[in-house]
Coordinates of C-alpha atoms and ligand atoms in Angstrom, one line a residue:
X1 CA 55.7 40.4 -89.1
X2 CA 52.1 41.0 -89.2
X3 CA 50.6 41.9 -92.8
X4 CA 48.2 45.2 -92.3
X5 CA 46.2 46.7 -95.2
X6 CA 47.0 50.6 -96.1
X7 CA 44.7 52.7 -94.5
X8 CA 44.4 55.0 -97.0
X9 CA 43.4 52.3 -99.7
X10 CA 40.6 51.5 -97.7
X11 CA 37.0 52.3 -99.4
X12 CA 36.0 54.3 -96.3
X13 CA 38.4 57.0 -97.3
X14 CA 37.0 58.4 -100.4
X15 CA 38.4 62.1 -99.9
X16 CA 42.2 60.7 -99.9
X17 CA 42.1 58.3 -102.3
X18 CA 46.2 59.0 -103.0
X19 CA 47.3 60.6 -99.7
X20 CA 50.2 58.2 -98.8
X21 CA 50.9 58.9 -95.2
X22 CA 53.5 57.2 -93.0
X23 CA 52.1 54.4 -91.4
X24 CA 53.8 52.5 -88.8
X25 CA 52.4 49.4 -89.7
X26 CA 53.0 50.0 -93.4
X27 CA 56.0 50.0 -95.2
X28 CA 56.3 53.7 -96.9
X29 CA 55.8 53.9 -100.3
X30 CA 56.7 57.1 -102.5
X31 CA 56.3 56.2 -106.1
X32 CA 52.4 57.2 -106.6
X33 CA 52.1 59.6 -103.9
X34 CA 50.3 62.3 -105.5
X35 CA 52.0 66.0 -105.9
X36 CA 49.0 67.3 -103.5
X37 CA 50.4 65.0 -100.7
X38 CA 53.8 66.1 -100.8
X39 CA 52.7 70.2 -101.3
X40 CA 55.0 72.1 -98.8
X41 CA 52.8 73.8 -96.1
X42 CA 54.7 75.9 -93.4
X43 CA 53.6 75.9 -90.2
X44 CA 54.7 77.9 -86.8
X45 CA 55.6 75.6 -83.9
X46 CA 53.6 76.6 -80.9
X47 CA 56.5 78.6 -78.9
X48 CA 59.8 79.5 -80.1
X49 CA 62.8 77.4 -79.3
X50 CA 65.2 79.0 -76.3
X51 CA 68.7 78.0 -76.9
X52 CA 71.6 77.5 -74.8
X53 CA 75.1 78.0 -76.4
X54 CA 73.4 78.0 -79.7
X55 CA 71.3 80.3 -82.0
X56 CA 67.9 78.6 -82.2
X57 CA 66.4 77.0 -85.5
X58 CA 63.7 78.8 -86.8
X59 CA 60.1 78.2 -85.6
X60 CA 58.4 78.1 -89.0
X61 CA 58.1 74.7 -90.2
X62 CA 57.9 73.0 -94.0
X63 CA 55.9 69.8 -93.7
X64 CA 53.2 67.8 -95.9
X65 CA 49.8 66.7 -96.0
X66 CA 51.5 63.2 -95.8
X67 CA 53.2 64.1 -93.1
X68 CA 50.5 65.4 -90.9
X69 CA 48.5 62.3 -91.5
X70 CA 51.6 60.2 -91.1
X71 CA 52.0 61.7 -87.5
X72 CA 48.4 61.8 -86.9
X73 CA 48.0 58.1 -87.6
X74 CA 51.5 56.9 -85.5
X75 CA 50.5 58.6 -82.6
X76 CA 46.8 57.5 -82.8
X77 CA 48.2 53.8 -83.1
X78 CA 50.6 54.6 -80.1
X79 CA 48.4 56.2 -77.9
X80 CA 45.7 53.4 -78.6
X81 CA 48.5 50.3 -77.8
X82 CA 49.2 51.9 -74.3
X83 CA 45.9 52.3 -73.4
X84 CA 45.1 48.5 -74.4
X85 CA 48.5 47.9 -72.6
X86 CA 47.0 49.4 -69.7
X87 CA 44.1 46.8 -69.7
X88 CA 45.9 43.9 -70.6
X89 CA 48.1 44.7 -67.2
X90 CA 44.8 44.9 -65.2
X91 CA 43.8 41.8 -66.5
X92 CA 47.1 40.5 -65.6
X93 CA 48.3 39.7 -68.8
X94 CA 51.1 41.8 -68.6
X95 CA 53.0 41.3 -65.4
X96 CA 55.7 42.8 -63.4
X97 CA 57.2 46.7 -64.4
X98 CA 55.1 48.3 -67.0
X99 CA 55.6 52.5 -67.8
X100 CA 53.5 53.7 -70.4
X101 CA 54.2 56.9 -72.8
X102 CA 50.7 58.1 -73.5
X103 CA 51.3 62.1 -73.1
X104 CA 54.7 62.1 -75.0
X105 CA 53.8 60.4 -78.4
X106 CA 54.7 63.5 -80.4
X107 CA 58.9 63.0 -79.0
X108 CA 58.7 60.0 -80.7
X109 CA 57.3 60.6 -84.1
X110 CA 59.0 64.0 -84.4
X111 CA 62.3 62.0 -83.5
X112 CA 62.0 59.6 -86.3
X113 CA 61.0 62.3 -89.1
X114 CA 64.0 64.0 -89.0
X115 CA 66.5 61.1 -88.8
X116 CA 67.2 57.6 -90.3
X117 CA 67.1 54.3 -89.2
X118 CA 70.9 54.4 -89.7
X119 CA 70.6 56.7 -86.8
X120 CA 70.8 55.1 -83.1
X121 CA 68.1 55.7 -80.2
X122 CA 68.4 54.3 -76.4
X123 CA 66.2 55.0 -73.9
X124 CA 64.8 54.1 -70.3
X125 CA 61.7 51.4 -69.5
X126 CA 59.3 54.2 -70.8
X127 CA 60.3 52.9 -74.3
X128 CA 56.7 50.9 -76.1
X129 CA 56.2 53.7 -78.6
X130 CA 60.2 54.3 -79.2
X131 CA 60.0 50.9 -80.6
X132 CA 57.3 51.1 -82.6
X133 CA 58.3 54.2 -84.0
X134 CA 61.6 52.2 -85.1
X135 CA 59.5 50.2 -87.0
X136 CA 58.8 47.4 -84.4
X137 CA 55.2 46.0 -85.1
X138 CA 52.2 45.4 -82.8
X139 CA 52.6 42.3 -82.7
X140 CA 56.1 41.9 -81.4
X141 CA 55.1 44.5 -78.8
X142 CA 52.1 43.2 -77.5
X143 CA 53.8 39.6 -77.7
X144 CA 56.8 41.1 -75.7
X145 CA 54.8 42.4 -72.7
X146 CA 52.7 39.5 -72.3
X147 CA 56.0 37.5 -72.1
X148 CA 55.6 35.6 -75.4
X149 CA 58.0 33.9 -77.5
X150 CA 56.8 36.0 -80.6
X151 CA 58.0 39.4 -78.6
X152 CA 61.0 41.4 -79.9
X153 CA 63.3 40.1 -76.9
X154 CA 61.5 36.4 -77.1
X155 CA 59.2 37.2 -74.3
X156 CA 62.2 37.6 -72.0
X157 CA 62.7 41.2 -71.7
X158 CA 59.4 42.6 -71.0
X159 CA 57.9 46.2 -71.0
X160 CA 61.0 47.5 -70.2
X161 CA 63.9 45.7 -72.8
X162 CA 62.8 46.2 -76.2
X163 CA 65.0 46.0 -78.8
X164 CA 65.4 46.1 -82.4
X165 CA 69.3 46.3 -83.5
X166 CA 68.8 45.6 -87.1
X167 CA 66.9 49.2 -86.9
X168 CA 69.1 51.3 -84.7
X169 CA 67.0 50.8 -81.4
X170 CA 69.4 49.3 -78.7
X171 CA 66.8 49.4 -75.5
X172 CA 64.6 49.6 -73.2
X173 CA 67.1 50.1 -70.0
X174 CA 65.6 49.9 -66.3
X175 CA 68.4 51.3 -64.2
X176 CA 67.6 54.9 -64.6
X177 CA 70.4 56.9 -66.5
X178 CA 72.6 53.9 -67.5
X179 CA 71.5 54.3 -70.9
X180 CA 73.3 57.9 -71.3
X181 CA 76.8 56.6 -71.4
X182 CA 75.6 53.6 -73.3
X183 CA 74.4 56.2 -75.5
X184 CA 77.8 58.1 -75.9
X185 CA 79.5 54.5 -76.9
X186 CA 77.4 54.1 -79.5
X187 CA 78.1 57.8 -80.7
X188 CA 81.4 56.7 -80.2
X189 CA 81.4 53.9 -82.4
X190 CA 79.6 56.2 -85.1
X191 CA 82.3 58.6 -85.0
X192 CA 85.4 55.9 -85.1
X193 CA 83.5 53.8 -88.0
X194 CA 83.1 57.4 -89.8
X195 CA 79.6 56.7 -90.8
X196 CA 78.1 59.9 -90.7
X197 CA 75.2 58.7 -88.4
X198 CA 74.0 60.2 -84.6
X199 CA 72.7 58.7 -81.5
X200 CA 69.9 60.1 -79.4
X201 CA 70.1 58.9 -75.9
X202 CA 67.2 59.7 -74.2
X203 CA 66.5 60.0 -70.5
X204 CA 63.9 61.5 -68.0
X205 CA 64.0 64.6 -65.4
X206 CA 64.5 62.2 -62.9
X207 CA 67.9 61.4 -64.4
X208 CA 68.9 64.6 -65.6
X209 CA 70.9 65.3 -62.0
X210 CA 73.2 61.8 -62.1
X211 CA 76.6 62.2 -62.1
X212 CA 77.0 59.4 -65.2
X213 CA 75.4 61.8 -67.5
X214 CA 77.8 65.0 -66.8
X215 CA 80.8 62.2 -67.1
X216 CA 79.2 60.8 -70.3
X217 CA 78.8 64.2 -71.6
X218 CA 82.2 65.5 -70.9
X219 CA 83.7 62.7 -72.9
X220 CA 81.3 63.1 -75.6
X221 CA 82.3 66.8 -75.7
X222 CA 85.8 66.2 -75.4
X223 CA 85.9 63.8 -78.2
X224 CA 83.2 65.5 -80.3
X225 CA 80.9 62.6 -80.5
X226 CA 77.7 62.5 -82.3
X227 CA 75.7 62.1 -79.0
X228 CA 72.1 64.0 -78.9
X229 CA 70.9 64.1 -75.3
X230 CA 67.3 64.3 -74.9
X231 CA 65.9 64.9 -71.7
X232 CA 62.0 63.9 -72.0
X233 CA 60.7 66.6 -69.4
X234 CA 57.6 65.3 -68.3
X235 CA 58.1 67.1 -64.8
X236 CA 58.1 64.0 -62.4
X237 CA 60.3 61.6 -61.5
X238 CA 57.8 58.8 -60.2
X239 CA 56.1 60.8 -57.7
X240 CA 58.4 63.8 -57.5
X241 CA 58.0 66.9 -58.9
X242 CA 61.3 68.3 -60.6
X243 CA 60.7 71.5 -58.6
X244 CA 61.8 69.3 -55.6
X245 CA 64.6 67.4 -57.4
X246 CA 66.9 69.9 -59.0
X247 CA 68.2 73.0 -58.1
X248 CA 67.6 74.1 -62.0
X249 CA 65.4 72.6 -64.1
X250 CA 66.7 74.2 -67.2
X251 CA 67.8 70.6 -68.1
X252 CA 68.9 72.2 -71.8
X253 CA 71.6 74.2 -69.9
X254 CA 72.9 71.7 -67.6
X255 CA 75.6 70.6 -69.9
X256 CA 77.5 73.9 -68.8
X257 CA 79.7 74.0 -71.9
X258 CA 77.7 71.9 -74.4
X259 CA 74.9 73.4 -76.2
X260 CA 71.3 73.2 -75.5
X261 CA 67.8 73.5 -77.0
X262 CA 64.5 73.7 -75.2
X263 CA 61.6 72.3 -77.1
X264 CA 57.8 72.0 -77.2
X265 CA 58.0 68.1 -76.8
X266 CA 53.8 68.1 -77.3
X267 CA 54.4 69.8 -81.2
X268 CA 55.6 67.0 -83.3
X269 CA 56.7 69.5 -85.8
X270 CA 59.1 71.0 -83.2
X271 CA 60.4 67.8 -82.7
X272 CA 61.3 67.1 -85.7
X273 CA 62.5 70.6 -86.5
X274 CA 64.8 70.2 -83.0
X275 CA 65.9 66.9 -83.7
X276 CA 67.0 67.8 -87.6
X277 CA 69.0 71.0 -86.0
X278 CA 70.6 69.0 -83.2
X279 CA 71.8 66.0 -85.9
X280 CA 73.4 68.5 -88.1
X281 CA 75.0 70.4 -85.2
X282 CA 76.4 66.5 -84.1
X283 CA 77.7 65.4 -86.7
X284 CA 79.8 68.4 -87.1
X285 CA 80.6 69.7 -83.2
X286 CA 79.7 66.7 -80.9
X287 CA 76.9 66.9 -78.4
X288 CA 73.9 68.9 -78.1
X289 CA 71.2 68.2 -75.3
X290 CA 67.5 68.3 -76.2
X291 CA 64.9 69.5 -73.4
X292 CA 61.6 68.4 -74.2
X293 CA 58.5 69.5 -72.2
X294 CA 56.1 66.5 -72.3
X295 CA 54.1 65.2 -69.9
X296 CA 52.7 62.0 -69.0
X297 CA 49.1 61.1 -68.7
X298 CA 49.5 57.9 -66.9
X299 CA 50.7 57.7 -63.7
X300 CA 54.7 56.6 -63.5
X301 CA 54.0 52.7 -63.6
X302 CA 51.3 50.7 -63.0
X303 CA 51.4 50.5 -59.4
X304 CA 51.2 54.7 -59.4
X305 CA 47.6 55.9 -60.0
X306 CA 49.3 59.3 -60.7
X307 CA 47.2 61.5 -59.0
X308 CA 48.4 61.7 -55.5
X309 CA 51.5 64.0 -56.6
X310 CA 50.1 66.3 -59.1
X311 CA 45.8 68.1 -59.3
X312 CA 43.6 66.1 -62.0
X313 CA 43.0 69.8 -63.1
X314 CA 46.6 69.8 -64.4
X315 CA 46.4 66.5 -66.1
X316 CA 43.2 67.4 -67.8
X317 CA 44.5 70.9 -68.2
X318 CA 47.3 69.3 -70.2
X319 CA 45.4 67.5 -72.3
X320 CA 43.0 70.1 -72.9
X321 CA 45.6 72.7 -74.3
X322 CA 48.6 70.7 -75.1
X323 CA 47.7 67.0 -76.4
X324 CA 50.1 65.9 -79.4
X325 CA 47.3 64.3 -81.4
X326 CA 44.9 66.8 -80.7
X327 CA 47.3 69.9 -81.7
X328 CA 47.9 67.3 -85.2
X329 CA 44.1 66.9 -85.4
X330 CA 43.3 70.7 -85.5
X331 CA 45.9 71.6 -88.0
X332 CA 44.9 68.7 -90.6
X333 CA 41.4 70.2 -90.1
X334 CA 42.6 73.9 -90.5
X335 CA 44.5 72.9 -93.9
X336 CA 41.5 70.7 -95.0
X337 CA 43.3 67.7 -95.6
X338 CA 41.0 65.2 -94.1
X339 CA 37.3 65.8 -92.3
X340 CA 36.6 64.9 -88.9
X341 CA 34.8 61.6 -89.5
X342 CA 38.0 60.5 -91.9
X343 CA 40.1 61.3 -88.8
X344 CA 37.9 59.3 -86.5
X345 CA 38.0 56.7 -89.3
X346 CA 41.5 56.4 -88.7
X347 CA 41.2 56.1 -85.0
X348 CA 39.1 53.1 -85.5
X349 CA 41.1 51.6 -88.1
X350 CA 43.5 51.8 -85.7
X351 CA 42.0 50.5 -82.6
X352 CA 41.2 47.2 -84.7
X353 CA 44.7 46.7 -85.5
X354 CA 45.8 46.7 -82.1
X355 CA 43.0 44.3 -81.1
X356 CA 44.1 42.1 -83.6
X357 CA 48.0 42.1 -82.6
X358 CA 46.5 41.4 -79.0
X359 CA 44.5 38.5 -80.2
X360 CA 47.4 37.0 -82.2
X361 CA 50.1 37.9 -79.6
X362 CA 48.2 35.9 -77.1
X363 CA 48.6 32.9 -79.1
X364 CA 52.1 32.6 -78.7
X365 CA 53.4 30.4 -76.7
X366 CA 55.4 31.5 -73.5
X367 CA 59.3 31.1 -73.7
X368 CA 60.9 27.4 -73.2
X369 CA 62.2 27.0 -70.1
X370 CA 65.4 26.0 -71.6
X371 CA 65.7 29.5 -72.5
X372 CA 65.6 31.4 -69.2
X373 CA 69.3 31.9 -69.1
X374 CA 70.4 32.1 -72.9
X375 CA 71.9 35.6 -73.3
X376 CA 72.4 36.0 -70.1
X377 CA 75.1 34.2 -68.5
X378 CA 78.9 33.5 -70.5
X379 CA 78.2 30.0 -72.2
X380 CA 79.6 26.7 -71.4
X381 CA 80.0 26.4 -67.4
X382 CA 77.5 24.1 -67.0
X383 CA 75.6 25.8 -64.2
X384 CA 72.2 24.3 -63.0
X385 CA 69.6 26.5 -61.9
X386 CA 66.3 25.7 -60.3
X387 CA 63.3 27.8 -59.0
X388 CA 62.3 28.4 -55.4
X389 CA 61.1 25.1 -54.5
X390 CA 64.2 23.4 -55.9
X391 CA 61.9 21.9 -58.3
X392 CA 59.6 23.9 -60.6
X393 CA 62.5 25.3 -62.8
X394 CA 65.3 23.8 -63.6
X395 CA 67.5 24.5 -66.8
X396 CA 71.0 23.7 -67.1
X397 CA 72.9 26.9 -68.5
X398 CA 73.8 26.3 -72.2
Ligands
TPP1 C1 69.4 53.7 -60.5 C2 68.2 53.7 -59.9 N1 67.3 54.5 -59.3 C3 66.3 54.6 -58.6 C4 65.5 53.6 -59.8 C5 64.0 53.4 -59.4 N2 63.4 54.7 -60.6 C6 62.8 53.6 -61.5 S1 61.8 55.1 -62.6 C7 62.3 56.0 -61.7 C8 62.2 58.0 -61.8 C9 62.8 58.2 -62.9 O1 62.2 59.3 -63.4 P1 62.7 60.1 -64.5 O2 63.8 60.0 -65.2 O3 61.7 61.7 -64.9 O4 62.0 59.1 -66.0 P2 59.9 59.0 -66.2 O5 59.8 57.9 -65.5 O6 59.7 60.3 -65.8 O7 60.0 58.7 -67.6 C10 63.3 56.0 -60.5 C11 63.7 56.6 -59.2 C12 65.9 53.3 -60.9 N3 65.3 52.2 -61.7 N4 67.6 53.0 -61.1
MG2 MG1 60.4 62.5 -65.8

């Protein structure tokens, strides 16, 4: 793991000497936090929650300066990582599929603020930032993206298959919706072992009409499994707008007999409140659906410019009105928790961390050809495999 210095101990933050905020790249430390950093601030969510078969939680949310600074830092880091991934893709250092998460960062950080690493998360292919939220490092992320041995899946998974099982992250799945029944299976194991943890199974609006979702939800509800189905509604499935694909795009209501909550997914505090509420609910009563109203700034994947099926005005309107990082920046400034220049310094430092991680990841070698089939097929059959010209790649399966 890369040793990265704590941003707040840097001399460039004279006004924040004791502010220990959560950082994705540095371990959390609570021992020397000042009472100022832990001071409770009560903030109202941008819009009320809307409930289906449940009383929604309060709009007033307790937070602290430390938490808000942590949100700012972590979302800035995620945003920068995705923008750098875009450049690496264009430079052909990342190949294959690549789906970016910029715009949706509040879902990843708000969810983490409500749960522990003993809880589980499973998602689709738009997984880079979820991985960082689970404690993955930039170095492992960029190494994986560039197919290097140092990656979190040893360079064999690429963009869509990030995993971190030791902190409850079960991937990274390319088949739309497939992670939903898998997530319910994890929730079954959690209930079976009575460990009082829950699983968050994330899926997009494009998966929300699939049959497997309803089949998994039926069993999860029947057996009161601690499964939280999180629909990240970014309003498009590839180039198809939700209104063209769904008779009822109120995804929080689509569980019928299963309660649901509609959440402003661009507001990290609202996401935190909703996930806390959902975890308590799921442990007592079984599944619940959270619909996160969010937006992706990039196209669906790197082959989609993202501007043929939606207008540039729509994208810039969301950036101006609802951007999750700008929302937290405004809150920090309004409560005098840091100055605008402190926040710019954090963004500069984040940029540096990303550049350093990329440089280091480039040093990591490609996986050995002998690794081509490990963790893919059952061992011991001695099957031989080769490339298209029967020479290029040759490996005997272990
Ligand atoms: C079963 C299946 N069908 C189709 C595809 C091709 N595909 C990949 S992503 C996608 C759209 C999914 O959109 P959504 O669920 O809204 O997620 P988002 O990309 O918006 O995060 C489709 C149709 C696939 N990967 N798997
Ligand atoms: Mg979508």
